PDB file of N, CA and C in Angstrom:
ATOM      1  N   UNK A   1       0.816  -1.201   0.000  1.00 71.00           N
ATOM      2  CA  UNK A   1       0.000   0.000   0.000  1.00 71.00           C
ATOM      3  C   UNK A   1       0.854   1.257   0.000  1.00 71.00           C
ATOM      4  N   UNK A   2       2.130   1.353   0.759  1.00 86.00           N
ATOM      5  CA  UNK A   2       3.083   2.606   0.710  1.00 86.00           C
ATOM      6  C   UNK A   2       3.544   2.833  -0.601  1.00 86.00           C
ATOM      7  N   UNK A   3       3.902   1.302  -1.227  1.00 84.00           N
ATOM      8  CA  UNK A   3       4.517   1.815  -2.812  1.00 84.00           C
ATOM      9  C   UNK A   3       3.069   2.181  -3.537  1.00 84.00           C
ATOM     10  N   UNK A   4       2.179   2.199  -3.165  1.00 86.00           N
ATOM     11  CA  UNK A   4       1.213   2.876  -4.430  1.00 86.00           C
ATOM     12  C   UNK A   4       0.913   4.188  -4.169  1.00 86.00           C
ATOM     13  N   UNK A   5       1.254   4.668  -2.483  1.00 88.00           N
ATOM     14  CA  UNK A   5       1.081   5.828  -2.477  1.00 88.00           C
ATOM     15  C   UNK A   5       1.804   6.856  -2.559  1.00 88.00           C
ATOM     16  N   UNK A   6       3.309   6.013  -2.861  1.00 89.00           N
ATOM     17  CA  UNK A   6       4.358   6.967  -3.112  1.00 89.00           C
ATOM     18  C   UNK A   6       4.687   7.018  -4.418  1.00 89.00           C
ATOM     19  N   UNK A   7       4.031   6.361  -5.553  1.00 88.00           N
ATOM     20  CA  UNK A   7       4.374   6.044  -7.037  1.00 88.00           C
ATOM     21  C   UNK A   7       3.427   6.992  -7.499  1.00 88.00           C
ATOM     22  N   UNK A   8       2.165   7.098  -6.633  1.00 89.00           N
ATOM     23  CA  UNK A   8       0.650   7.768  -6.888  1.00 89.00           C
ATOM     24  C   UNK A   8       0.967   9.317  -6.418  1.00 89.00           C
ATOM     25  N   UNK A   9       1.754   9.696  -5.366  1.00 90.00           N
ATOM     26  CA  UNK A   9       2.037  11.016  -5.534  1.00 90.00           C
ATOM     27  C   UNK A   9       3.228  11.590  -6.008  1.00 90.00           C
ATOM     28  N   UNK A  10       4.214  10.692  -6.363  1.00 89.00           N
ATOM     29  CA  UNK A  10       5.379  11.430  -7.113  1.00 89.00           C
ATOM     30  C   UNK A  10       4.896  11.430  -8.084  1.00 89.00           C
ATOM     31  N   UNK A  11       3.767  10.632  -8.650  1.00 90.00           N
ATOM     32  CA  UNK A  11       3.419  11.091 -10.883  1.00 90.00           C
ATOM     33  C   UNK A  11       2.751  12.268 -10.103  1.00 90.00           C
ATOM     34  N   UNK A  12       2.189  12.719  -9.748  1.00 91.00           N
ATOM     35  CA  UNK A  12       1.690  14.654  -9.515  1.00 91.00           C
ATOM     36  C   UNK A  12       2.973  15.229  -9.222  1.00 91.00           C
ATOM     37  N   UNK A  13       3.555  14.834  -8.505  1.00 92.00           N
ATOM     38  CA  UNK A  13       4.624  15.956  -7.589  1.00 92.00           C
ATOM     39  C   UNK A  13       5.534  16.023  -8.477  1.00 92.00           C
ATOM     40  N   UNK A  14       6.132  15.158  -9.690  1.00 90.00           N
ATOM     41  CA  UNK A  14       6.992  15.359 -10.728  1.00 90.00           C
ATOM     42  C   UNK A  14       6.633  16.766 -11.670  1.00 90.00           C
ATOM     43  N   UNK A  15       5.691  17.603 -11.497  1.00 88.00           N
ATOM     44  CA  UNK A  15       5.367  18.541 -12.180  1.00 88.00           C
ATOM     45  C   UNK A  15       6.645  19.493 -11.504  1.00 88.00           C
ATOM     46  N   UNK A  16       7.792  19.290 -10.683  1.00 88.00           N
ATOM     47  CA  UNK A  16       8.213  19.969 -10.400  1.00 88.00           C
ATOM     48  C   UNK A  16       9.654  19.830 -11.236  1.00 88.00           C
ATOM     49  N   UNK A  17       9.858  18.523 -10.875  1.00 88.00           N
ATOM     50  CA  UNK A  17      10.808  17.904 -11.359  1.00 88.00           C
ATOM     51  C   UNK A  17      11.329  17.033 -12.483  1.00 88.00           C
ATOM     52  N   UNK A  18      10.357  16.668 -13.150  1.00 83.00           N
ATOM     53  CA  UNK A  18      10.736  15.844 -14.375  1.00 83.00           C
ATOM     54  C   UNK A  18       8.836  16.117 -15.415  1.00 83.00           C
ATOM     55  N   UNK A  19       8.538  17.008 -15.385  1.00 81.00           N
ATOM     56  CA  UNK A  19       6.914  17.160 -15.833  1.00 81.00           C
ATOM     57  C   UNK A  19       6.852  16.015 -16.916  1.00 81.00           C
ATOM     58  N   UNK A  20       5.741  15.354 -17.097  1.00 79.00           N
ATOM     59  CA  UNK A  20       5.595  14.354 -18.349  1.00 79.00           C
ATOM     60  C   UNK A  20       5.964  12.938 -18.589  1.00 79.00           C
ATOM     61  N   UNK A  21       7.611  12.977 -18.390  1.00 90.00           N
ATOM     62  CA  UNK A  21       8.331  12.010 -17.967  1.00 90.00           C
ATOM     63  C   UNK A  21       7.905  11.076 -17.380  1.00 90.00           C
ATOM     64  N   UNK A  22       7.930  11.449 -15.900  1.00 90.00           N
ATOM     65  CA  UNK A  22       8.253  10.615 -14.547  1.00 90.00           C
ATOM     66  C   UNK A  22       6.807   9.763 -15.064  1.00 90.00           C
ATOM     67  N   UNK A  23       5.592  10.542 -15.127  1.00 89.00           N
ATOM     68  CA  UNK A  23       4.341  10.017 -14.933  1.00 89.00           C
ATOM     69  C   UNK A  23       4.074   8.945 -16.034  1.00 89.00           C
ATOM     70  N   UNK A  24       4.724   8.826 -17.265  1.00 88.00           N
ATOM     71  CA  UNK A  24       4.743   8.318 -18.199  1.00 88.00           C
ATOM     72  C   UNK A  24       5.263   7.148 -18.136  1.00 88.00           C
ATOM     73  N   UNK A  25       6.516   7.070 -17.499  1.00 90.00           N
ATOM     74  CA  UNK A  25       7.425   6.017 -17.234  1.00 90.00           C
ATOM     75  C   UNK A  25       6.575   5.088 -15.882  1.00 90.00           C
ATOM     76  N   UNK A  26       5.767   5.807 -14.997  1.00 89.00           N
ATOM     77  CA  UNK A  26       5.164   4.898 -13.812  1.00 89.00           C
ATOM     78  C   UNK A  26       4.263   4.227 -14.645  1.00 89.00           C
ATOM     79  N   UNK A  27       3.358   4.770 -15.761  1.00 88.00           N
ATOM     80  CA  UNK A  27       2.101   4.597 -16.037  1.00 88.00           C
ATOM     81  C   UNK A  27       2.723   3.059 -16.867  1.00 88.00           C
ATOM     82  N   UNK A  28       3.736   3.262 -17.798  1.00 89.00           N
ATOM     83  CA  UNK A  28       4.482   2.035 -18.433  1.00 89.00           C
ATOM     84  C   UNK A  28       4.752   1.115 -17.736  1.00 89.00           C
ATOM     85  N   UNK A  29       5.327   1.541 -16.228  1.00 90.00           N
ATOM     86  CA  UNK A  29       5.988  -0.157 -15.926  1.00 90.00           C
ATOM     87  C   UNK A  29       5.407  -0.334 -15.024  1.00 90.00           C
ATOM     88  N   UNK A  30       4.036   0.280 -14.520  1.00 87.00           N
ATOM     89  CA  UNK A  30       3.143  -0.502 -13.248  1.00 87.00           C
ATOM     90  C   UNK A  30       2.261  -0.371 -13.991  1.00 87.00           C
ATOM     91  N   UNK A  31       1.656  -0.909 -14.799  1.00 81.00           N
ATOM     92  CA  UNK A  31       0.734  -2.344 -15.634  1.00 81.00           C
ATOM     93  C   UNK A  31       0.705  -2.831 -15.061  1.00 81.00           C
ATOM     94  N   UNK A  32       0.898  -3.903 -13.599  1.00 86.00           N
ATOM     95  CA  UNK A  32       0.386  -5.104 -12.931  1.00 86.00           C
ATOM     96  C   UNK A  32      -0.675  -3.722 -11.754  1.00 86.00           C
ATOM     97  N   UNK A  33      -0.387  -2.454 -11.576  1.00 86.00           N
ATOM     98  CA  UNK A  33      -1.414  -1.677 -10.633  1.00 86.00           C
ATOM     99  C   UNK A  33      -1.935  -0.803 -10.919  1.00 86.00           C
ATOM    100  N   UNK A  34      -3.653  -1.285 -10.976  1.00 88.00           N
ATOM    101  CA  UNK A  34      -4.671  -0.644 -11.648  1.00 88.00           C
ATOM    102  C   UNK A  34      -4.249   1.161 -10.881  1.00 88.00           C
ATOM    103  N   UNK A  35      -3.984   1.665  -9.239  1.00 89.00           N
ATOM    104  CA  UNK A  35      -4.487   2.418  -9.013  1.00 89.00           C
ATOM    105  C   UNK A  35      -3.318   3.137  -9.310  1.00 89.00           C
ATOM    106  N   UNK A  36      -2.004   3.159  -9.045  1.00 89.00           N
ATOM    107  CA  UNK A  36      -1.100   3.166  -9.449  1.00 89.00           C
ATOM    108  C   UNK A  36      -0.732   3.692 -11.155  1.00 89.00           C
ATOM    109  N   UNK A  37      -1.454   3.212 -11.837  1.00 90.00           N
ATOM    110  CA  UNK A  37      -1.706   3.106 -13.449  1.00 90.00           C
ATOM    111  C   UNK A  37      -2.405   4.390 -13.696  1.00 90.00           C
ATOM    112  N   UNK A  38      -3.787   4.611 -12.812  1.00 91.00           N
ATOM    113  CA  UNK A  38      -4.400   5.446 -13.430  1.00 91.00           C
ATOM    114  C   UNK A  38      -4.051   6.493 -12.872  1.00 91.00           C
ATOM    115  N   UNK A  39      -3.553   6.868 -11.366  1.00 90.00           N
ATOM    116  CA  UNK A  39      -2.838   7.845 -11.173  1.00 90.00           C
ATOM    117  C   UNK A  39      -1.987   8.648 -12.498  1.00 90.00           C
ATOM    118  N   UNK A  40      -0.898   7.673 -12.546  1.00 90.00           N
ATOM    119  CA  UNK A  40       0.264   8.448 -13.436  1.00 90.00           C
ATOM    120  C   UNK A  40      -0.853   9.007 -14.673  1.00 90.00           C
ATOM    121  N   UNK A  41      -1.888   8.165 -14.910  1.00 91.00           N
ATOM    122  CA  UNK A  41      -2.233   8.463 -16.410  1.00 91.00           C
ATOM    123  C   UNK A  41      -2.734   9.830 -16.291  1.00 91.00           C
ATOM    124  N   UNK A  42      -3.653  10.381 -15.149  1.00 91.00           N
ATOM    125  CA  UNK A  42      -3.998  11.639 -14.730  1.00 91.00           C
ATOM    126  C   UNK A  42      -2.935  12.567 -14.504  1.00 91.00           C
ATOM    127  N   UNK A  43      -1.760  12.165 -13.929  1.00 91.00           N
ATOM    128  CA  UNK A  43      -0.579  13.079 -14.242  1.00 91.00           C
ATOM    129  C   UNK A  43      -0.236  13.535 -15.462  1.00 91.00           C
ATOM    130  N   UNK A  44      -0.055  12.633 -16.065  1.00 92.00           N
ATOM    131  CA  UNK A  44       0.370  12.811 -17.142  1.00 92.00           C
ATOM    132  C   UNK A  44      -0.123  14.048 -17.958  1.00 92.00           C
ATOM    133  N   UNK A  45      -1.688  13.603 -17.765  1.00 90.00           N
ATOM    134  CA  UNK A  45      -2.702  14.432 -18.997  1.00 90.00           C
ATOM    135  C   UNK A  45      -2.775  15.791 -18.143  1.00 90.00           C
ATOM    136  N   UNK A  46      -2.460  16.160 -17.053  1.00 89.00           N
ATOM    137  CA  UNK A  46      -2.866  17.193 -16.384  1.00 89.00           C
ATOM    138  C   UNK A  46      -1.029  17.903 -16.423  1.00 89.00           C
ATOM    139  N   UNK A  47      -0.342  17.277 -16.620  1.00 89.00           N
ATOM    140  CA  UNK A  47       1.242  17.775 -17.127  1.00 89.00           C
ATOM    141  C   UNK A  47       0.925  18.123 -18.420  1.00 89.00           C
ATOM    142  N   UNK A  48       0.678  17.667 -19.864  1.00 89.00           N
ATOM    143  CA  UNK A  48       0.545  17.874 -20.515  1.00 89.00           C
ATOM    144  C   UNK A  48      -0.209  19.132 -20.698  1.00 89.00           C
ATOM    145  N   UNK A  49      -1.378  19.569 -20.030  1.00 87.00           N
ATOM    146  CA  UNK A  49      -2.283  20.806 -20.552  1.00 87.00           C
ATOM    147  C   UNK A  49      -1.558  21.825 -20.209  1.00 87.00           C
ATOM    148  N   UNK A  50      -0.737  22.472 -18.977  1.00 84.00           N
ATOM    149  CA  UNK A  50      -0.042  23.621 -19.454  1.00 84.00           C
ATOM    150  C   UNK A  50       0.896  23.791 -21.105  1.00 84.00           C
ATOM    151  N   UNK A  51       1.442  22.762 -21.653  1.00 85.00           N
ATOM    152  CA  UNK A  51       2.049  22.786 -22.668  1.00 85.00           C
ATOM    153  C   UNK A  51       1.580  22.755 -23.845  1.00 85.00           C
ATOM    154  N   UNK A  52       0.123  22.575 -23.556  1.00 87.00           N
ATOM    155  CA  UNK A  52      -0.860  22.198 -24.955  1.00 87.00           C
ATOM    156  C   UNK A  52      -1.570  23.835 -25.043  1.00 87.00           C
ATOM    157  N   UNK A  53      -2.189  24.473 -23.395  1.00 83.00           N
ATOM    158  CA  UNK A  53      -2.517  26.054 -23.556  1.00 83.00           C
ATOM    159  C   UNK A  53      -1.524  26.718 -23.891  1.00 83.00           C
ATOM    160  N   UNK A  54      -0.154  26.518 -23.589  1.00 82.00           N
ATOM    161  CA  UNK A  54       0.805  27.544 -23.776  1.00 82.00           C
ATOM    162  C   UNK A  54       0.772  27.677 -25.394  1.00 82.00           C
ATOM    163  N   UNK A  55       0.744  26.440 -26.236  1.00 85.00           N
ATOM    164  CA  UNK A  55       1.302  26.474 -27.314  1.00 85.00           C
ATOM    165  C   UNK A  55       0.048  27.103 -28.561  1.00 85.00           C
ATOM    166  N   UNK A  56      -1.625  26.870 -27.919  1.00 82.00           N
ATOM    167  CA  UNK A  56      -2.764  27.271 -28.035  1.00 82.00           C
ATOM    168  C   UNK A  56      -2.238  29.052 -28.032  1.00 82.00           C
ATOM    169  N   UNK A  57      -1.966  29.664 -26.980  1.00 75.00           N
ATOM    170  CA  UNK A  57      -2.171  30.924 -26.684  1.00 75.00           C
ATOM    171  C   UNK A  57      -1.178  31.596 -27.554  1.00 75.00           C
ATOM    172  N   UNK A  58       0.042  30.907 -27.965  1.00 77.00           N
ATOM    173  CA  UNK A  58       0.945  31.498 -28.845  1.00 77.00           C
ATOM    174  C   UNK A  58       0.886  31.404 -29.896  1.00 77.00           C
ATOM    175  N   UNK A  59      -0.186  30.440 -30.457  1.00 80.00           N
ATOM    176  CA  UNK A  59      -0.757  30.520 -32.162  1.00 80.00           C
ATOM    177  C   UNK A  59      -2.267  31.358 -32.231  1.00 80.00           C
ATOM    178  N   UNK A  60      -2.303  31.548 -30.969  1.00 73.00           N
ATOM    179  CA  UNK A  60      -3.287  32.602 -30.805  1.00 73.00           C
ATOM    180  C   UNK A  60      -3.210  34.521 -31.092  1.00 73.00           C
ATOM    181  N   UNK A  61      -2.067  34.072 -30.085  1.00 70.00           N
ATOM    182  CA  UNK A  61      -1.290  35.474 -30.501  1.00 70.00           C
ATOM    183  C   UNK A  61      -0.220  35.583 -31.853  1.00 70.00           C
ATOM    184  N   UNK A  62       0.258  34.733 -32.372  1.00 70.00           N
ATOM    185  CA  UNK A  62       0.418  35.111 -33.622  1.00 70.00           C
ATOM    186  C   UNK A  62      -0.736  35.037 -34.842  1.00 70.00           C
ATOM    187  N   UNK A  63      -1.940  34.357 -34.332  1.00 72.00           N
ATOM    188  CA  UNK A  63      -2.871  34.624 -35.583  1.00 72.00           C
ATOM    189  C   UNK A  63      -3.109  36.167 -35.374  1.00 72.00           C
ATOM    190  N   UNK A  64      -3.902  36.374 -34.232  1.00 65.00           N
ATOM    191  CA  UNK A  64      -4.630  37.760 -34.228  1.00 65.00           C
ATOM    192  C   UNK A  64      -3.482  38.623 -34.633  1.00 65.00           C
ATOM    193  N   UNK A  65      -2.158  38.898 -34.664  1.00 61.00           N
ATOM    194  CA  UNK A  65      -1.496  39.621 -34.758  1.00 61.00           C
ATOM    195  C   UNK A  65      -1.460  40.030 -36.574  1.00 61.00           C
ATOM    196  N   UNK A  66      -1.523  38.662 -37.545  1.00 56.00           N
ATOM    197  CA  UNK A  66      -1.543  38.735 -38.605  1.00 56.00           C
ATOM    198  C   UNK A  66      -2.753  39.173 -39.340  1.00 56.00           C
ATOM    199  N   UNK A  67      -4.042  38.869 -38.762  1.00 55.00           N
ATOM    200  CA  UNK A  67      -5.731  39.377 -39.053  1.00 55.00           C
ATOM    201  C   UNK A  67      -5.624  40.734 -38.452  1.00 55.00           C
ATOM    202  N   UNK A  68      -5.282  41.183 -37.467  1.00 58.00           N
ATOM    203  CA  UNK A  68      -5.665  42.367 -37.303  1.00 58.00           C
ATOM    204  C   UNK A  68      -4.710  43.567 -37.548  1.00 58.00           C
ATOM    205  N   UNK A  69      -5.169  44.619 -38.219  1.00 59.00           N
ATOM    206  CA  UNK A  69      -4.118  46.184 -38.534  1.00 59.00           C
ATOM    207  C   UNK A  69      -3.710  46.966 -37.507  1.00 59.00           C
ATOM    208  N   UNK A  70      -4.758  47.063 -36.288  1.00 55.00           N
ATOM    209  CA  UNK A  70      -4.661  47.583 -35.244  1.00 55.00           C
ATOM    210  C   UNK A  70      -3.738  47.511 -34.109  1.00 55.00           C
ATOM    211  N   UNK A  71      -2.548  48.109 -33.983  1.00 53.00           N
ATOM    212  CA  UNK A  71      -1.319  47.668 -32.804  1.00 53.00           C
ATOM    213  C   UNK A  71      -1.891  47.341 -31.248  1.00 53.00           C
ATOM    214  N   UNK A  72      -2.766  48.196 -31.451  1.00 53.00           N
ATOM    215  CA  UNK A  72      -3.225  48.517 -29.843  1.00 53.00           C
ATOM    216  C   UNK A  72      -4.115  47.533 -29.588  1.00 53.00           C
ATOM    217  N   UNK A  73      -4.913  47.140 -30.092  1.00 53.00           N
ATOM    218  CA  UNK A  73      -5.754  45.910 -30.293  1.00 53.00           C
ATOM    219  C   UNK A  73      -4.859  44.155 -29.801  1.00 53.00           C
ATOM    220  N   UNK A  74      -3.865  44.374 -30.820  1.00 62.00           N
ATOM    221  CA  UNK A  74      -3.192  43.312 -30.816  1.00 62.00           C
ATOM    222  C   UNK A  74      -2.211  43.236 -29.389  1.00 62.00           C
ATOM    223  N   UNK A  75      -1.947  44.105 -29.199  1.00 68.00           N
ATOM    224  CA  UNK A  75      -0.809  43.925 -28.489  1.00 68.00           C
ATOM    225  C   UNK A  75      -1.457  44.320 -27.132  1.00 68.00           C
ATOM    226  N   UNK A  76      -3.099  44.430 -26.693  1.00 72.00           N
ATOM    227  CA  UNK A  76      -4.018  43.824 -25.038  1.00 72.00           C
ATOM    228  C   UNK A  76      -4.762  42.784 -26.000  1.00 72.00           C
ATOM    229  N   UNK A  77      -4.407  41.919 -26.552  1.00 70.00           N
ATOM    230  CA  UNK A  77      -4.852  40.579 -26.853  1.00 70.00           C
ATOM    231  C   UNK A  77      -3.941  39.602 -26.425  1.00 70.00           C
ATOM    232  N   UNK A  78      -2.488  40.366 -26.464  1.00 73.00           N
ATOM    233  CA  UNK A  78      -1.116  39.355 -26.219  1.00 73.00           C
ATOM    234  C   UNK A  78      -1.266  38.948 -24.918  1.00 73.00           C
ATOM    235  N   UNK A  79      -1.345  40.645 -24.183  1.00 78.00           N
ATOM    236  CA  UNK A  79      -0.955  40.427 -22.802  1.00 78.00           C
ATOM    237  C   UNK A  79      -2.488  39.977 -22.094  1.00 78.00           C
ATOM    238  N   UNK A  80      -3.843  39.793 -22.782  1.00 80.00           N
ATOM    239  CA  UNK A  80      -4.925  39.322 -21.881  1.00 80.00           C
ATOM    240  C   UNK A  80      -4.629  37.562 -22.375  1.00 80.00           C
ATOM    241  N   UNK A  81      -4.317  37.265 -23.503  1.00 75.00           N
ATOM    242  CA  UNK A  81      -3.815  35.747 -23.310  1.00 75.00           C
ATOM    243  C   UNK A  81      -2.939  35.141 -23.101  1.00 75.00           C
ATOM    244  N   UNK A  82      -1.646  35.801 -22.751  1.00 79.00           N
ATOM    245  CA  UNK A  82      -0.756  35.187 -21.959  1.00 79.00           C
ATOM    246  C   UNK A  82      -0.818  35.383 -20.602  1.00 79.00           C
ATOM    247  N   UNK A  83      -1.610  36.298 -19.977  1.00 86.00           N
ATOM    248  CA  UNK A  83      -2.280  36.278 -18.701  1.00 86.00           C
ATOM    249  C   UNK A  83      -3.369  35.298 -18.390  1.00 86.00           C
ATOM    250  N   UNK A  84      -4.141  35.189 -19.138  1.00 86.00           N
ATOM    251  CA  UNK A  84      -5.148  33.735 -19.069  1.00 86.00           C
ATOM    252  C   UNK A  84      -4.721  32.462 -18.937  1.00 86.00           C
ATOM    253  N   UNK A  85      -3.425  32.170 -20.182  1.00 83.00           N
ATOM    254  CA  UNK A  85      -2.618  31.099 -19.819  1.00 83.00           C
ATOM    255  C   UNK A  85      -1.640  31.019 -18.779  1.00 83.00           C
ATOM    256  N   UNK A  86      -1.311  31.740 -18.068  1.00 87.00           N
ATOM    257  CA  UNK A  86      -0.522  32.077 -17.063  1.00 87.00           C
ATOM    258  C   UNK A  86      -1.167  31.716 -15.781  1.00 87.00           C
ATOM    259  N   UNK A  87      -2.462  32.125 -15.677  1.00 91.00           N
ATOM    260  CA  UNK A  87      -2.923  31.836 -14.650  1.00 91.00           C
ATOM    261  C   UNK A  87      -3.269  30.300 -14.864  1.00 91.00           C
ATOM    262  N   UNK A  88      -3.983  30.100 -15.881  1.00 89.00           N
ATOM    263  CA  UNK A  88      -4.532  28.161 -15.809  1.00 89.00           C
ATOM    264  C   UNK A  88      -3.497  27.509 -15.604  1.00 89.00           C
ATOM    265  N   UNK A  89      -1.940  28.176 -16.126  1.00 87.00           N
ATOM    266  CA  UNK A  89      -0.626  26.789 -15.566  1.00 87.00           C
ATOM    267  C   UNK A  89      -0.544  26.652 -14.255  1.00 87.00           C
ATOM    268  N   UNK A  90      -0.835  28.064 -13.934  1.00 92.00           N
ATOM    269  CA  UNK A  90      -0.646  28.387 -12.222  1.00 92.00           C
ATOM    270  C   UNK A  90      -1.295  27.434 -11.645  1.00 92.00           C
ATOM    271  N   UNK A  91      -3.006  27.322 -11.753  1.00 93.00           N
ATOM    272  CA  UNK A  91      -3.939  26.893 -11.493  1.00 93.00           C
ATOM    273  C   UNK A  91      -3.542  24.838 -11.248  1.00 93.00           C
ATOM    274  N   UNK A  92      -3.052  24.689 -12.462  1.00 91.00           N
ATOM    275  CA  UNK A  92      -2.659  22.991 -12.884  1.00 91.00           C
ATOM    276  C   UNK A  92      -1.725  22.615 -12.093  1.00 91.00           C
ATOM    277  N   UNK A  93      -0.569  23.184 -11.696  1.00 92.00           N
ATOM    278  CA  UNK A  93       0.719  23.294 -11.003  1.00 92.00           C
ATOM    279  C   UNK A  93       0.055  23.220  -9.430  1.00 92.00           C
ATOM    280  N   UNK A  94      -0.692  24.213  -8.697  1.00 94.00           N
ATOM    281  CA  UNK A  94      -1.296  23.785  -7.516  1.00 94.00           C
ATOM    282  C   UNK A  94      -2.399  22.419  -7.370  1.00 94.00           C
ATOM    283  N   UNK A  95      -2.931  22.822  -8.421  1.00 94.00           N
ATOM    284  CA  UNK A  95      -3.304  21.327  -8.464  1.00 94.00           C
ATOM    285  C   UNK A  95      -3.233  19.682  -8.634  1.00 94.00           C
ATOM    286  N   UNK A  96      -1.598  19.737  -8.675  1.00 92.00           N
ATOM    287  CA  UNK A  96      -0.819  18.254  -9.061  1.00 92.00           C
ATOM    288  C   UNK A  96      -0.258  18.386  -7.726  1.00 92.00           C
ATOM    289  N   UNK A  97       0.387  19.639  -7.297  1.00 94.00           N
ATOM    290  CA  UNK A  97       0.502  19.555  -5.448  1.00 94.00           C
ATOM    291  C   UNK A  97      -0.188  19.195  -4.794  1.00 94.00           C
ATOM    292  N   UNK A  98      -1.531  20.034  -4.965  1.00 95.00           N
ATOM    293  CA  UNK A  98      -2.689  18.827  -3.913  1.00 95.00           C
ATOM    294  C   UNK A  98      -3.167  17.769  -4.358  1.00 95.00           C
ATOM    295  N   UNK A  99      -3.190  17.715  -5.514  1.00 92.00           N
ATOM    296  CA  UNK A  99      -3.675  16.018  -5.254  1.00 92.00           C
ATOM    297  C   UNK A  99      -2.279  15.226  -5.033  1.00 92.00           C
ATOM    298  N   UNK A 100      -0.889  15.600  -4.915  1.00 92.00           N
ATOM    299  CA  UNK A 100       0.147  14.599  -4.358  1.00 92.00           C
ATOM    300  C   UNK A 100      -0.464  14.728  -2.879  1.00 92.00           C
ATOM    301  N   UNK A 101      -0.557  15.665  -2.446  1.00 93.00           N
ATOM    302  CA  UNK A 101      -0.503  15.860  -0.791  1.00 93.00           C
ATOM    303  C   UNK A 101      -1.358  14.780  -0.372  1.00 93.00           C
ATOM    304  N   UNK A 102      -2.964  15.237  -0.988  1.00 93.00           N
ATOM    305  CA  UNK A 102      -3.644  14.580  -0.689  1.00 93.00           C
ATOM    306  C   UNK A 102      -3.808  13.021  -0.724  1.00 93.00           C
ATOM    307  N   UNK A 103      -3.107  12.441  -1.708  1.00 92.00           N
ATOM    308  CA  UNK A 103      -2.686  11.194  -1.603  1.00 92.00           C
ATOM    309  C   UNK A 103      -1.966  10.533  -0.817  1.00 92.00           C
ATOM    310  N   UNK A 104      -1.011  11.495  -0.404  1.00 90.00           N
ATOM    311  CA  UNK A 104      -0.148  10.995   0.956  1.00 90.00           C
ATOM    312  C   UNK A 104      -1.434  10.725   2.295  1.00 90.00           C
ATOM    313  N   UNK A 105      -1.846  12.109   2.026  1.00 91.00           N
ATOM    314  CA  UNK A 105      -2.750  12.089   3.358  1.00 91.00           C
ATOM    315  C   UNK A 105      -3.596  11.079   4.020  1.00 91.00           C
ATOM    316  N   UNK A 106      -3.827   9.672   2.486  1.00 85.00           N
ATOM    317  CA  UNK A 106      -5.158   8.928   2.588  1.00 85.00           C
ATOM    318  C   UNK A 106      -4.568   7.799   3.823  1.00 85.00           C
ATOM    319  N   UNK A 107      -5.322   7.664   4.182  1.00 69.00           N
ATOM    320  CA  UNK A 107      -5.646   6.428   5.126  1.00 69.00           C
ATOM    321  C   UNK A 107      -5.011   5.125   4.557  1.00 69.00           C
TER     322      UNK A 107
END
């Protein structure tokens, strides 16, 4: 029960230290543990979305930049969506902390 709860909160807590990776590699070689398994797999996908908005918000800001003539326009579009994405990584990042914590915490 300790190794599932320490395999189950290092795939979250690797968002610090190895993002993507770590959770990928648990999810591969503990196949014999269902809870264990689906942990990492939730790491994983919840590592992945800061890198999938970041890359969203920067083809964001280079489309609008090319559609629109307006500088001033474009350039509080940059800084309201790299502030939007800024905050949701924020948001994902506390949230792979608590759910490690909280996994430690369980009974």
């Amino acid at each position: 029960m300790q190794k599932i709860k320490i395999l189950s909160a290092l795939s979250y807590f690797s968002i610090v230290f190895a993002p993507f990776i770590f959770p990928l590699i648990v999810w591969f070689v503990c196949a014999d543990e269902p809870v264990i398994r689906n942990h990492a797999k939730k790491a994983f996908l919840l590592h992945l979305l800061p890198i999938f908005l970041t890359l969203m918000g920067i083809i964001f800001v280079g489309t609008t930049g090319i559609v629109t003539d307006q500088a001033q326009l474009t350039g509080w579009g940059v800084v309201l969506a790299l502030g939007i994405v800024s905050l949701i990584d924020l948001i994902v990042f506390i949230y792979n902390i608590y759910k490690g914590i909280k996994i430690l915490a369980q009974d």
